[in-house]
Short mmCIF file of C-alpha atoms in Angstrom, two decimals:
data_model
loop_
_atom_site.label_atom_id
_atom_site.label_comp_id
_atom_site.label_asym_id
_atom_site.label_seq_id
_atom_site.Cartn_x
_atom_site.Cartn_y
_atom_site.Cartn_z
CA MET A 1 2.80 46.36 13.32
CA GLU A 2 2.33 47.96 9.89
CA GLU A 3 3.93 51.34 9.28
CA MET A 4 1.43 54.07 8.42
CA GLU A 5 1.95 56.25 5.39
CA PRO A 6 2.39 59.92 6.24
CA VAL A 7 -0.67 62.04 5.63
CA ASN A 8 -0.30 65.38 3.89
CA VAL A 9 -2.75 67.58 5.77
CA GLU A 10 -1.56 70.82 4.15
CA PRO A 11 -4.09 71.02 1.25
CA PHE A 12 -6.99 70.37 3.64
CA ALA A 13 -5.66 72.82 6.23
CA TYR A 14 -5.22 75.47 3.54
CA ALA A 15 -8.78 75.03 2.23
CA MET A 16 -10.24 75.13 5.74
CA SER A 17 -8.25 78.26 6.56
CA LEU A 18 -10.09 79.99 3.71
CA ILE A 19 -13.62 78.67 4.27
CA GLY A 20 -13.71 77.54 7.91
CA GLY A 21 -15.98 78.98 10.56
CA LYS A 22 -19.73 79.40 10.87
CA TRP A 23 -20.36 82.08 8.24
CA LYS A 24 -17.94 81.92 5.30
CA MET A 25 -19.60 78.99 3.54
CA HIS A 26 -22.98 80.65 4.04
CA ILE A 27 -21.71 83.86 2.45
CA LEU A 28 -20.24 81.90 -0.46
CA PHE A 29 -23.50 79.95 -0.83
CA TRP A 30 -25.60 83.12 -1.13
CA LEU A 31 -23.18 84.73 -3.57
CA TRP A 32 -23.30 81.52 -5.61
CA LYS A 33 -27.11 81.51 -5.66
CA LYS A 34 -27.70 85.26 -6.13
CA GLU A 35 -24.47 86.13 -8.03
CA VAL A 36 -24.28 89.74 -6.75
CA LEU A 37 -25.37 91.00 -3.35
CA ARG A 38 -25.03 94.26 -1.48
CA TYR A 39 -23.95 94.27 2.17
CA SER A 40 -27.51 94.87 3.44
CA GLU A 41 -28.85 92.01 1.28
CA LEU A 42 -26.22 89.64 2.68
CA LYS A 43 -27.06 90.75 6.22
CA ARG A 44 -30.74 90.06 5.59
CA VAL A 45 -30.32 86.56 4.09
CA LEU A 46 -27.82 85.51 6.78
CA GLY A 47 -30.15 86.48 9.61
CA LYS A 48 -28.41 86.24 12.99
CA ILE A 49 -24.95 87.40 11.87
CA THR A 50 -23.72 90.60 13.53
CA HIS A 51 -22.49 93.57 11.50
CA LYS A 52 -19.00 93.15 12.98
CA MET A 53 -18.88 89.44 12.06
CA LEU A 54 -20.24 89.99 8.54
CA SER A 55 -17.77 92.79 7.92
CA SER A 56 -14.79 90.73 9.12
CA GLN A 57 -15.87 87.60 7.20
CA LEU A 58 -16.30 89.59 3.98
CA LYS A 59 -12.87 91.16 4.48
CA GLU A 60 -11.26 87.74 5.02
CA LEU A 61 -12.99 86.24 1.98
CA GLU A 62 -11.83 89.21 -0.09
CA GLU A 63 -8.24 88.89 1.21
CA SER A 64 -8.37 85.17 0.30
CA GLU A 65 -9.47 86.22 -3.20
CA LEU A 66 -12.66 84.15 -2.99
CA ILE A 67 -14.95 87.16 -3.40
CA VAL A 68 -14.71 90.56 -5.05
CA ARG A 69 -15.84 93.80 -3.42
CA LYS A 70 -16.89 96.45 -5.93
CA GLU A 71 -17.44 99.97 -4.67
CA TYR A 72 -19.30 102.55 -6.74
CA ALA A 73 -18.44 106.23 -6.41
CA GLN A 74 -21.87 107.61 -5.64
CA VAL A 75 -23.87 109.03 -2.77
CA PRO A 76 -24.95 107.11 -0.81
CA PRO A 77 -22.07 104.69 -1.35
CA LYS A 78 -22.94 101.43 -3.10
CA VAL A 79 -20.90 98.27 -2.52
CA GLU A 80 -21.53 94.92 -4.17
CA TYR A 81 -19.99 91.51 -3.54
CA PHE A 82 -19.64 88.61 -5.94
CA LEU A 83 -17.59 85.44 -6.35
CA SER A 84 -14.14 85.81 -7.86
CA PRO A 85 -12.82 83.36 -10.47
CA LYS A 86 -11.03 81.56 -7.58
CA GLY A 87 -14.26 81.56 -5.55
CA LEU A 88 -16.15 80.05 -8.47
CA THR A 89 -13.76 77.08 -8.48
CA ILE A 90 -14.99 76.00 -5.03
CA MET A 91 -18.64 75.89 -6.15
CA PRO A 92 -18.51 72.21 -7.23
CA VAL A 93 -17.55 71.41 -3.62
CA LEU A 94 -20.46 73.50 -2.34
CA GLU A 95 -22.78 71.84 -4.83
CA SER A 96 -21.65 68.40 -3.61
CA LEU A 97 -22.34 69.45 0.00
CA CYS A 98 -25.82 70.65 -0.99
CA SER A 99 -26.54 67.35 -2.76
CA TRP A 100 -25.32 65.38 0.22
CA GLY A 101 -27.47 67.48 2.57
CA LYS A 102 -30.54 67.07 0.38
CA GLU A 103 -30.03 63.30 0.38
CA HIS A 104 -29.73 63.01 4.17
CA ILE A 105 -31.75 65.87 5.72
CA ALA A 106 -35.13 64.09 5.78
CA ASN A 107 -33.71 61.24 7.87
CA ASP A 108 -32.03 63.40 10.52
CA GLU A 109 -34.39 64.23 13.37
CA ARG A 110 -31.62 66.15 15.17
CA TYR A 111 -31.37 68.84 12.50
CA ILE A 112 -32.41 72.24 13.77
CA HIS A 113 -32.42 75.13 11.34
CA ASP A 114 -30.88 78.03 13.30
CA PHE A 115 -29.59 80.52 10.77
CA HIS A 116 -32.64 82.80 10.63
#
């Protein structure tokens, strides 16, 4: 029997730890397409996401340095989110996923759009 080469799963595991889950890629997608969004705008485009989930996902993406949270000192408070330089580097991956989806979506009868 042939010996298998060891597989280094660390780079994949690291990437997935930053972008895994139902909402993070969606948040990154909208920030990629719209460049800057306020919390309420993100909530609106994401649809079914709860305030608690959106808040925690934004916090995790900020801690991972994939997005930037900019707070303006005004009343009422204004907070904007946008992709960081590190977040921008993952956009080619997102673009590839979008291209792949576009190529295959028409042939998949099982696809059900459930984000809004």
